[in-house]
Short mmCIF file of C-alpha atoms and ligand atoms in Angstrom, two decimals:
data_model
loop_
_atom_site.label_atom_id
_atom_site.label_comp_id
_atom_site.label_asym_id
_atom_site.label_seq_id
_atom_site.Cartn_x
_atom_site.Cartn_y
_atom_site.Cartn_z
CA MET A 214 -127.71 74.47 -93.46
CA LYS A 215 -126.22 72.18 -90.82
CA THR A 216 -126.82 73.45 -87.29
CA PHE A 217 -126.23 71.98 -83.87
CA TYR A 218 -127.52 72.63 -80.38
CA ILE A 219 -125.72 71.34 -77.31
CA LYS A 220 -127.13 70.84 -73.84
CA THR A 221 -124.70 70.21 -71.01
CA TYR A 222 -125.35 68.53 -67.66
CA GLY A 223 -122.90 67.84 -64.84
CA CYS A 224 -119.59 69.21 -63.71
CA GLN A 225 -116.92 71.54 -65.13
CA MET A 226 -115.30 68.56 -66.80
CA ASN A 227 -118.43 68.15 -68.89
CA LYS A 228 -118.52 71.87 -69.68
CA TYR A 229 -114.97 71.61 -70.96
CA ASP A 230 -115.88 68.52 -73.01
CA SER A 231 -118.85 70.42 -74.46
CA GLU A 232 -116.50 73.11 -75.71
CA PHE A 233 -114.48 70.39 -77.40
CA ILE A 234 -117.65 68.87 -78.91
CA SER A 235 -118.75 72.27 -80.25
CA SER A 236 -115.36 72.80 -81.87
CA ILE A 237 -115.63 69.46 -83.70
CA PHE A 238 -119.11 70.26 -84.99
CA ILE A 239 -117.94 73.67 -86.18
CA GLU A 240 -114.90 72.11 -87.88
CA ASN A 241 -117.30 69.81 -89.69
CA GLY A 242 -119.33 72.67 -91.13
CA TYR A 243 -122.05 73.02 -88.49
CA ILE A 244 -123.21 76.32 -87.03
CA GLU A 245 -124.15 76.49 -83.37
CA THR A 246 -127.68 77.58 -82.52
CA GLU A 247 -129.06 78.66 -79.16
CA LYS A 248 -132.54 77.43 -80.13
CA ILE A 249 -133.09 73.72 -80.02
CA GLU A 250 -135.93 73.93 -82.56
CA ASN A 251 -133.52 75.31 -85.18
CA ALA A 252 -131.01 72.49 -84.82
CA THR A 253 -130.42 69.70 -87.31
CA PHE A 254 -128.24 67.95 -84.77
CA ILE A 255 -129.02 67.91 -81.04
CA VAL A 256 -126.23 66.88 -78.71
CA ILE A 257 -126.75 66.06 -75.05
CA ASN A 258 -123.69 65.90 -72.83
CA THR A 259 -124.83 63.80 -69.89
CA CYS A 260 -124.03 63.30 -66.21
CA SER A 261 -124.64 60.20 -64.10
CA VAL A 262 -123.42 61.33 -60.70
CA ARG A 263 -126.90 61.21 -59.17
CA GLU A 264 -129.96 59.20 -60.16
CA ARG A 265 -131.90 62.37 -60.91
CA ALA A 266 -129.28 63.66 -63.31
CA GLU A 267 -129.36 60.35 -65.14
CA SER A 268 -133.12 59.99 -65.35
CA LYS A 269 -133.42 63.57 -66.56
CA VAL A 270 -131.29 62.55 -69.53
CA TYR A 271 -133.59 59.65 -70.32
CA SER A 272 -136.71 61.78 -70.19
CA GLU A 273 -135.05 64.41 -72.33
CA ILE A 274 -134.03 61.87 -74.99
CA ALA A 275 -137.52 60.34 -74.96
CA ARG A 276 -139.10 63.77 -75.32
CA LEU A 277 -136.84 64.76 -78.19
CA ASN A 278 -137.23 61.40 -79.86
CA ASN A 279 -141.02 61.83 -79.89
CA LEU A 280 -140.83 65.43 -80.98
CA ILE A 281 -138.68 64.79 -84.01
CA LYS A 282 -140.07 61.39 -84.92
CA ASN A 283 -140.45 61.96 -88.62
CA SER A 284 -137.80 64.52 -89.28
CA ASN A 285 -134.15 64.30 -90.24
CA VAL A 286 -132.98 65.83 -87.02
CA LYS A 287 -130.29 63.72 -85.41
CA ILE A 288 -129.49 63.23 -81.73
CA GLY A 289 -126.03 62.55 -80.31
CA ILE A 290 -125.43 61.47 -76.72
CA CYS A 291 -122.08 62.20 -75.08
CA GLY A 292 -120.78 62.25 -71.54
CA CYS A 293 -120.95 60.00 -68.54
CA VAL A 294 -124.33 58.33 -69.14
CA ALA A 295 -123.19 57.55 -72.68
CA GLN A 296 -119.93 56.08 -71.44
CA HIS A 297 -121.73 54.03 -68.84
CA LEU A 298 -124.88 52.81 -70.55
CA GLY A 299 -123.97 53.10 -74.24
CA GLU A 300 -125.92 50.47 -76.12
CA ASN A 301 -128.98 50.56 -73.91
CA ILE A 302 -129.68 54.08 -75.09
CA ILE A 303 -129.22 53.58 -78.81
CA ASN A 304 -131.43 50.50 -78.86
CA LYS A 305 -134.21 52.34 -77.10
CA TYR A 306 -134.51 55.53 -79.14
CA ASN A 307 -134.45 55.47 -82.93
CA ASN A 308 -133.46 59.07 -83.54
CA VAL A 309 -130.23 58.67 -81.61
CA SER A 310 -127.41 58.61 -84.18
CA PHE A 311 -124.39 58.31 -81.98
CA ILE A 312 -123.37 57.48 -78.47
CA ILE A 313 -119.89 58.54 -77.59
CA GLY A 314 -118.43 58.23 -74.14
CA THR A 315 -116.03 60.59 -72.46
CA GLU A 316 -113.16 58.25 -73.32
CA GLY A 317 -113.60 58.21 -77.07
CA LEU A 318 -114.43 61.86 -77.42
CA PHE A 319 -111.17 62.59 -79.22
CA ARG A 320 -112.58 60.40 -82.05
CA LEU A 321 -115.73 62.52 -82.39
CA SER A 322 -114.79 63.94 -85.78
CA ASP A 323 -114.56 60.45 -87.22
CA VAL A 324 -117.81 59.42 -85.51
CA LEU A 325 -119.60 62.44 -86.94
CA ASN A 326 -118.31 61.58 -90.39
CA ARG A 327 -119.62 58.04 -90.13
CA VAL A 328 -123.00 59.31 -88.93
CA GLU A 329 -123.20 61.63 -91.93
CA HIS A 330 -122.72 58.57 -94.13
CA GLY A 331 -125.74 56.94 -92.58
CA GLU A 332 -124.17 54.88 -89.82
CA LYS A 333 -125.32 54.67 -86.23
CA VAL A 334 -122.25 54.70 -84.03
CA ILE A 335 -121.59 53.52 -80.51
CA ASP A 336 -118.15 54.39 -79.18
CA VAL A 337 -117.69 53.68 -75.50
CA PHE A 338 -114.20 52.21 -75.67
CA PHE A 339 -111.61 53.16 -73.10
CA SER A 340 -108.41 54.67 -74.42
CA GLU A 341 -105.66 55.29 -71.94
CA ASN A 342 -103.51 58.01 -73.32
CA ASN A 343 -105.78 60.02 -75.53
CA PHE A 344 -107.44 63.19 -74.42
CA ALA A 345 -110.12 65.34 -76.00
CA THR A 346 -108.06 68.44 -75.31
CA GLY A 347 -105.57 70.74 -76.96
CA LYS A 348 -105.76 73.79 -79.16
CA PHE A 349 -109.34 73.30 -80.26
CA LYS A 350 -111.52 76.18 -81.36
CA ARG A 351 -112.73 78.25 -78.40
CA LYS A 352 -115.30 80.99 -78.18
CA PRO A 353 -113.87 84.31 -77.09
CA GLY A 354 -114.00 84.79 -73.35
CA VAL A 355 -112.31 85.79 -70.14
CA SER A 356 -112.19 82.61 -68.12
CA ALA A 357 -111.43 79.13 -69.50
CA PHE A 358 -111.42 75.59 -68.17
CA VAL A 359 -108.41 73.42 -68.92
CA SER A 360 -108.49 69.73 -68.14
CA ILE A 361 -105.17 68.52 -66.71
CA MET A 362 -106.08 64.91 -66.04
CA LYS A 363 -108.89 62.43 -66.45
CA GLY A 364 -110.40 59.69 -64.37
CA CYS A 365 -110.28 59.01 -60.65
CA ASN A 366 -108.67 56.33 -58.50
CA ASN A 367 -110.33 57.20 -55.23
CA PHE A 368 -113.44 55.07 -55.32
CA CYS A 369 -115.36 56.95 -52.66
CA SER A 370 -118.01 54.37 -51.81
CA TYR A 371 -120.96 56.41 -53.13
CA CYS A 372 -119.44 57.65 -56.36
CA ILE A 373 -119.88 56.46 -59.91
CA VAL A 374 -117.19 58.67 -61.45
CA PRO A 375 -114.30 56.15 -61.24
CA PHE A 376 -116.46 53.56 -63.00
CA VAL A 377 -117.42 55.96 -65.74
CA ARG A 378 -114.30 58.01 -66.29
CA GLY A 379 -111.81 55.22 -65.65
CA ARG A 380 -108.39 55.37 -64.00
CA GLU A 381 -106.55 58.56 -63.27
CA ILE A 382 -104.24 59.71 -66.07
CA SER A 383 -102.44 63.07 -66.20
CA ARG A 384 -101.72 65.05 -69.34
CA LYS A 385 -98.13 65.99 -70.06
CA PRO A 386 -97.25 69.37 -68.52
CA ASN A 387 -95.94 70.84 -71.77
CA GLU A 388 -99.13 70.01 -73.64
CA ILE A 389 -101.20 71.75 -70.99
CA ILE A 390 -98.89 74.76 -70.96
CA ASP A 391 -99.21 75.01 -74.77
CA GLU A 392 -103.00 74.94 -74.46
CA ILE A 393 -102.91 77.68 -71.82
CA LYS A 394 -100.64 79.86 -73.98
CA TYR A 395 -103.03 79.35 -76.86
CA LEU A 396 -105.91 80.49 -74.64
CA ARG A 397 -103.88 83.47 -73.48
CA ASP A 398 -103.32 84.44 -77.12
CA LEU A 399 -107.09 84.29 -77.62
CA GLY A 400 -107.46 86.83 -74.83
CA TYR A 401 -108.32 84.63 -71.86
CA LYS A 402 -107.19 86.00 -68.51
CA GLU A 403 -108.24 83.30 -66.08
CA ILE A 404 -107.61 79.56 -66.22
CA THR A 405 -109.31 76.93 -64.09
CA LEU A 406 -107.35 73.68 -64.02
CA LEU A 407 -109.65 70.67 -63.89
CA GLY A 408 -109.34 67.19 -62.47
CA GLN A 409 -111.38 64.97 -60.13
CA ASN A 410 -108.44 65.15 -57.74
CA VAL A 411 -105.88 67.66 -58.97
CA ASN A 412 -103.62 66.92 -56.00
CA SER A 413 -102.60 63.63 -57.53
CA TYR A 414 -101.63 65.29 -60.81
CA GLY A 415 -98.44 63.83 -62.31
CA LYS A 416 -98.46 60.48 -60.53
CA ASN A 417 -98.50 58.45 -63.76
CA LEU A 418 -95.99 60.63 -65.61
CA ASP A 419 -92.30 59.88 -66.06
CA GLU A 420 -91.35 63.47 -65.44
CA SER A 421 -90.80 64.40 -61.84
CA ILE A 422 -93.74 66.69 -61.44
CA ASN A 423 -96.53 67.12 -58.96
CA PHE A 424 -99.44 69.52 -58.71
CA PRO A 425 -97.69 72.31 -56.76
CA LYS A 426 -94.74 72.25 -59.20
CA PHE A 427 -97.13 72.36 -62.10
CA LEU A 428 -99.00 75.31 -60.56
CA SER A 429 -95.71 77.22 -60.43
CA MET A 430 -95.17 76.51 -64.13
CA VAL A 431 -98.59 77.92 -64.97
CA ASN A 432 -97.92 80.88 -62.75
CA ASN A 433 -94.98 81.77 -65.01
CA ILE A 434 -97.09 82.16 -68.13
CA ASP A 435 -97.18 85.83 -69.06
CA GLY A 436 -100.56 87.29 -69.79
CA ILE A 437 -102.56 84.92 -67.60
CA GLU A 438 -103.77 86.87 -64.60
CA ARG A 439 -105.59 84.34 -62.49
CA ILE A 440 -105.30 80.62 -61.86
CA ARG A 441 -107.91 78.44 -60.15
CA PHE A 442 -108.21 74.70 -59.70
CA VAL A 443 -110.90 72.13 -58.87
CA THR A 444 -111.17 69.71 -57.18
CA SER A 445 -108.77 69.06 -54.33
CA HIS A 446 -109.22 65.90 -52.34
CA PRO A 447 -108.68 66.66 -48.64
CA LYS A 448 -106.56 63.55 -48.07
CA ASP A 449 -103.91 64.87 -50.48
CA PHE A 450 -104.19 68.57 -49.73
CA ASN A 451 -100.83 69.40 -48.16
CA GLU A 452 -98.44 72.09 -46.98
CA GLU A 453 -96.49 72.10 -50.23
CA LEU A 454 -99.66 73.13 -52.03
CA ILE A 455 -100.47 75.78 -49.44
CA SER A 456 -97.02 77.32 -49.70
CA THR A 457 -97.13 77.20 -53.50
CA MET A 458 -100.48 78.97 -53.43
CA LYS A 459 -98.91 81.58 -51.23
CA ASP A 460 -95.89 82.04 -53.49
CA CYS A 461 -97.77 82.13 -56.79
CA GLU A 462 -99.35 85.54 -57.07
CA LYS A 463 -101.76 84.45 -59.81
CA VAL A 464 -103.25 81.55 -57.88
CA CYS A 465 -106.50 82.81 -56.40
CA GLU A 466 -107.36 82.71 -52.71
CA HIS A 467 -110.03 80.07 -53.08
CA VAL A 468 -109.99 76.35 -52.37
CA HIS A 469 -112.83 73.96 -53.04
CA LEU A 470 -112.23 71.18 -50.53
CA PRO A 471 -115.22 68.84 -50.32
CA LEU A 472 -115.74 67.52 -46.80
CA GLN A 473 -118.89 65.45 -47.63
CA SER A 474 -119.74 64.80 -43.97
CA GLY A 475 -118.69 66.05 -40.54
CA SER A 476 -119.00 62.59 -38.99
CA ASP A 477 -115.94 60.31 -38.88
CA ARG A 478 -118.16 57.27 -38.89
CA ILE A 479 -119.80 58.35 -42.15
CA LEU A 480 -116.50 59.53 -43.66
CA LYS A 481 -115.17 56.04 -43.06
CA MET A 482 -118.20 54.46 -44.70
CA MET A 483 -117.70 56.84 -47.59
CA SER A 484 -114.02 55.70 -47.92
CA ARG A 485 -112.88 59.30 -47.87
CA LYS A 486 -109.64 58.43 -46.01
CA TYR A 487 -109.52 61.41 -43.63
CA THR A 488 -111.09 62.30 -40.32
CA TYR A 489 -112.80 65.58 -39.54
CA LYS A 490 -109.89 66.50 -37.25
CA GLU A 491 -107.36 65.97 -40.05
CA TYR A 492 -109.53 68.01 -42.38
CA ILE A 493 -109.98 70.97 -40.07
CA GLU A 494 -106.29 71.06 -39.21
CA LYS A 495 -105.58 71.53 -42.91
CA ILE A 496 -108.17 74.30 -43.05
CA TYR A 497 -106.54 76.07 -40.09
CA LYS A 498 -103.13 75.89 -41.76
CA LEU A 499 -104.59 77.18 -45.00
CA LYS A 500 -106.37 80.09 -43.31
CA LYS A 501 -103.27 80.94 -41.31
CA SER A 502 -101.01 81.02 -44.37
CA ILE A 503 -103.24 82.69 -46.89
CA ASN A 504 -105.00 85.94 -46.08
CA ASN A 505 -108.66 86.17 -46.97
CA VAL A 506 -108.81 82.68 -48.39
CA ALA A 507 -112.29 81.46 -49.29
CA VAL A 508 -113.07 77.81 -48.71
CA THR A 509 -116.02 76.05 -50.32
CA SER A 510 -117.22 72.48 -50.04
CA ASP A 511 -119.56 69.69 -51.11
CA PHE A 512 -121.75 67.69 -48.75
CA ILE A 513 -123.89 64.60 -49.04
CA VAL A 514 -126.76 64.27 -46.58
CA GLY A 515 -128.70 61.11 -45.82
CA PHE A 516 -125.88 58.67 -46.56
CA PRO A 517 -127.14 55.16 -45.59
CA GLY A 518 -127.05 54.84 -41.82
CA GLU A 519 -126.53 58.57 -41.17
CA THR A 520 -127.96 59.18 -37.70
CA LEU A 521 -129.11 62.52 -36.35
CA ASP A 522 -125.85 62.64 -34.39
CA ASP A 523 -123.86 62.19 -37.59
CA PHE A 524 -125.90 64.87 -39.28
CA ASN A 525 -125.38 67.23 -36.34
CA ASN A 526 -121.65 66.73 -36.77
CA THR A 527 -122.04 67.97 -40.33
CA LEU A 528 -123.98 71.03 -39.14
CA ASN A 529 -121.33 71.74 -36.51
CA ALA A 530 -118.54 71.40 -39.08
CA VAL A 531 -120.24 73.91 -41.34
CA LYS A 532 -120.59 76.33 -38.42
CA GLU A 533 -117.00 75.84 -37.32
CA ILE A 534 -115.40 76.22 -40.74
CA GLY A 535 -117.41 79.13 -42.10
CA TYR A 536 -117.45 78.25 -45.79
CA HIS A 537 -118.10 80.96 -48.35
CA THR A 538 -120.54 78.58 -50.06
CA ILE A 539 -121.33 74.88 -50.18
CA TYR A 540 -123.01 72.50 -52.61
CA ALA A 541 -125.18 70.05 -50.71
CA PHE A 542 -126.79 66.94 -52.20
CA MET A 543 -129.14 64.25 -51.05
CA TYR A 544 -127.45 60.88 -51.19
CA SER A 545 -128.40 58.99 -54.30
CA PRO A 546 -127.52 55.29 -54.63
CA ARG A 547 -125.52 54.54 -57.77
CA PRO A 548 -125.70 50.96 -59.03
CA GLY A 549 -122.35 49.19 -58.92
CA THR A 550 -120.91 51.33 -56.12
CA LYS A 551 -120.13 49.95 -52.69
CA ALA A 552 -122.55 52.22 -50.88
CA ALA A 553 -125.41 51.05 -53.09
CA GLU A 554 -125.17 47.69 -51.34
CA ILE A 555 -125.88 49.23 -47.94
CA ASP A 556 -129.53 49.44 -47.02
CA ASP A 557 -130.60 53.03 -47.71
CA ASN A 558 -132.65 53.30 -44.54
CA ILE A 559 -133.45 57.01 -44.36
CA ASP A 560 -136.72 58.05 -45.87
CA LYS A 561 -136.87 60.70 -48.53
CA ASP A 562 -138.71 63.28 -46.41
CA GLU A 563 -136.08 63.03 -43.70
CA LYS A 564 -133.29 63.41 -46.29
CA LYS A 565 -135.08 66.46 -47.67
CA ARG A 566 -135.45 67.92 -44.20
CA ARG A 567 -131.74 67.48 -43.48
CA LEU A 568 -130.80 68.94 -46.83
CA SER A 569 -132.85 72.08 -46.28
CA GLU A 570 -131.58 72.46 -42.71
CA LEU A 571 -127.99 72.34 -44.00
CA ILE A 572 -128.71 74.69 -46.89
CA ASN A 573 -130.47 77.18 -44.59
CA LEU A 574 -127.61 77.13 -42.14
CA GLN A 575 -125.10 77.79 -44.91
CA SER A 576 -127.24 80.54 -46.48
CA ASN A 577 -127.04 82.48 -43.23
CA ILE A 578 -123.28 81.98 -43.04
CA THR A 579 -122.80 83.04 -46.68
CA TYR A 580 -124.94 86.12 -46.06
CA LYS A 581 -122.88 87.05 -43.00
CA ILE A 582 -119.62 86.61 -44.90
CA ASN A 583 -120.95 88.69 -47.79
CA LYS A 584 -121.99 91.43 -45.31
CA SER A 585 -118.48 91.43 -43.86
CA TYR A 586 -117.17 92.66 -47.23
CA GLU A 587 -119.21 95.90 -46.98
CA GLY A 588 -116.94 98.94 -47.16
CA LYS A 589 -113.98 96.83 -48.30
CA THR A 590 -112.30 96.89 -51.68
CA THR A 591 -112.02 93.80 -53.82
CA ASP A 592 -110.42 93.04 -57.22
CA VAL A 593 -112.92 92.00 -59.86
CA LEU A 594 -112.10 90.39 -63.19
CA ILE A 595 -114.83 91.76 -65.45
CA GLU A 596 -116.74 89.04 -67.32
CA GLY A 597 -119.51 91.17 -68.82
CA PHE A 598 -122.79 92.73 -67.85
CA SER A 599 -125.18 91.58 -65.16
CA LYS A 600 -127.88 89.32 -66.56
CA LYS A 601 -130.61 91.39 -64.98
CA ASN A 602 -129.37 94.86 -65.79
CA ALA A 603 -127.17 95.88 -68.71
CA ASN A 604 -125.99 99.02 -66.86
CA ILE A 605 -124.31 96.90 -64.24
CA LEU A 606 -121.01 95.13 -64.73
CA MET A 607 -120.39 91.63 -63.47
CA GLY A 608 -117.30 89.66 -62.57
CA ARG A 609 -115.73 87.66 -59.78
CA ASN A 610 -113.16 88.48 -57.17
CA ARG A 611 -110.24 86.23 -56.29
CA GLN A 612 -112.39 84.51 -53.65
CA ASN A 613 -114.73 83.51 -56.51
CA GLN A 614 -117.63 85.60 -55.24
CA ILE A 615 -119.85 87.17 -57.86
CA VAL A 616 -119.55 90.94 -57.78
CA ASN A 617 -121.97 93.25 -59.59
CA PHE A 618 -120.97 96.89 -59.74
CA VAL A 619 -121.64 100.27 -61.24
CA SER A 620 -119.03 102.36 -62.99
CA SER A 621 -119.03 105.83 -64.50
CA LYS A 622 -115.98 104.87 -66.52
CA LEU A 623 -116.25 102.65 -69.58
CA LEU A 624 -114.59 99.35 -68.70
CA GLU A 625 -113.72 96.41 -70.88
CA GLN A 626 -114.35 92.73 -70.38
CA GLY A 627 -111.19 91.04 -69.13
CA THR A 628 -109.87 93.97 -67.12
CA ILE A 629 -109.41 93.84 -63.38
CA ALA A 630 -111.29 96.56 -61.54
CA GLN A 631 -111.01 97.62 -57.94
CA VAL A 632 -114.52 97.69 -56.55
CA ARG A 633 -115.69 99.06 -53.21
CA ILE A 634 -118.46 96.88 -51.82
CA ARG A 635 -121.62 98.75 -50.89
CA GLU A 636 -123.77 95.78 -50.06
CA GLY A 637 -123.29 92.12 -49.26
CA LYS A 638 -126.29 90.28 -50.66
CA LYS A 639 -127.42 86.69 -50.15
CA ASN A 640 -125.47 85.24 -53.07
CA SER A 641 -123.36 88.08 -54.38
CA LEU A 642 -121.72 91.41 -53.63
CA PHE A 643 -122.73 94.78 -54.99
CA GLY A 644 -120.38 97.73 -55.29
CA GLU A 645 -118.90 100.64 -57.22
CA PHE A 646 -115.80 100.96 -59.35
CA ILE A 647 -113.08 103.00 -57.71
CA ASN A 648 -109.97 102.32 -59.79
N1 SAH B 1082 -114.07 64.67 -57.60
C1 SAH B 1082 -114.81 65.60 -56.91
C2 SAH B 1082 -116.31 65.60 -57.05
C3 SAH B 1082 -117.02 64.82 -58.05
S1 SAH B 1082 -118.73 64.67 -57.96
C4 SAH B 1082 -114.52 65.43 -55.44
O1 SAH B 1082 -114.09 64.40 -55.00
O2 SAH B 1082 -114.77 66.35 -54.74
C5 SAH B 1082 -119.30 66.18 -57.20
C6 SAH B 1082 -120.04 65.97 -55.93
O3 SAH B 1082 -121.21 65.21 -56.13
C7 SAH B 1082 -119.30 65.23 -54.86
O4 SAH B 1082 -118.40 66.03 -54.16
C8 SAH B 1082 -120.40 64.73 -53.97
O5 SAH B 1082 -120.73 65.67 -52.97
C9 SAH B 1082 -121.59 64.60 -54.94
N2 SAH B 1082 -121.91 63.20 -55.18
C10 SAH B 1082 -121.16 62.25 -55.76
N3 SAH B 1082 -121.79 61.07 -55.78
C11 SAH B 1082 -122.99 61.25 -55.18
C12 SAH B 1082 -124.09 60.41 -54.86
N4 SAH B 1082 -124.07 59.13 -55.17
N5 SAH B 1082 -125.16 60.97 -54.26
C13 SAH B 1082 -125.17 62.27 -53.94
N6 SAH B 1082 -124.17 63.12 -54.19
C14 SAH B 1082 -123.08 62.62 -54.80
FE1 SF4 B 1083 -115.93 60.56 -56.87
FE2 SF4 B 1083 -114.38 60.49 -54.75
FE3 SF4 B 1083 -113.30 60.43 -57.19
FE4 SF4 B 1083 -114.45 62.65 -56.30
S1 SF4 B 1083 -112.64 61.68 -55.44
S2 SF4 B 1083 -114.74 61.74 -58.30
S3 SF4 B 1083 -116.14 61.89 -55.06
S4 SF4 B 1083 -114.57 58.85 -56.28
FE1 F3S B 1084 -121.35 64.05 -63.76
FE2 F3S B 1084 -119.51 62.82 -65.11
FE3 F3S B 1084 -118.98 65.13 -64.01
S1 F3S B 1084 -120.92 61.86 -63.75
S2 F3S B 1084 -120.28 65.16 -62.21
S3 F3S B 1084 -120.43 64.80 -65.60
S4 F3S B 1084 -117.58 63.42 -64.20
#
């Protein structure tokens, strides 16, 4: 029996790609297994955004390579590390049968075929207009990712993504709409549109379309109940998008708008192309126009040259904005990026200290926000049961908060339940079904 196991690192884009990879393996007669030891083919979908993510991949491949030394188990490496470092990996580990980058992923079926005929394949070629997307086989579910574009043109000074994923290219609107309708017919209720910077969607297309117009098109698809999108770049986040969000009843009240730093000096060094003042003015407009909107963000601490003053500006920004949650990372130099040439002069302990100070500050804010929901009613799209307790249902509200709740009525996955919040917890809400 041919079986495969897939391990996914990195962002939503990689999760989407992993679904595509699974579909190709299944099409080729493989059965997915949740246990790595049962697999005849092990696939690792890799991320290179931070050094740690990348080195984890290497240690994992080395470990697997040793473990399966004398067996027929094959290893396939996909994703950003594969795209970036292709040959280096295959030469180092003899059980690795293929390396396929994010760009060639649409050729995976062919690659798999060649591997089954005894070849070792490296495919890290760029291919402008091909996407590993479409009506591929999906597992049943409630919420699906849909990639609307690939690549990135922003070249933030610290970031490896533009080097790995290439230039920004948008998919044609009709192809995406077809994919969403296909997902709707499979029973999906919520769609998250994916791109490194969704606000520049459509720029390379002949059709006169932009992201807000496209959102309205998706909003018109019957049967889809909720629409989300990640990620918005603050420099391109504008009033047209805010008013479209307001007009489109399916677009959820949640925006992920990564600030990265509260210091203008650091933002400039990061090539983010906005100041804190410009950013917060957009947040004020957003909060004014859209009731109960949740804003979330990413931050990098310990960027080369970040002083305590700069860091304090970040802390103050977090206090001022009141994010629902943030993702905070220690700066990690990526070879080939502009920032990697600047002397990384902050020692690791100090970076760690700043990271935990920022995370602690945000934890308290998140907790306070969660408490403020107590007694209120919120709409929850039911995803299933709580991991810890099968008597408790789990889903998310439009603000993307996790809500666990009890219900005396039998409720199905994929329905939207009104839940009264009894308790705001540190990372989630707890409540009871009322309607
Ligand atoms: N395109 C998205 C994010 C892509 S990467 C955007 O622009 O928001 C996700 C997050 O990883 C980034 O927002 C950033 O906070 C973090 N990140 C990227 N490169 C990094 C690096 N070299 N070191 C630490 N964190 C990094
Ligand atoms: Fe990286 Fe910046 Fe592009 Fe995001 S916008 S992927 S942080 S270069
Ligand atoms: Fe990582 Fe590639 Fe995503 S580097 S964050 S998996 S685009």
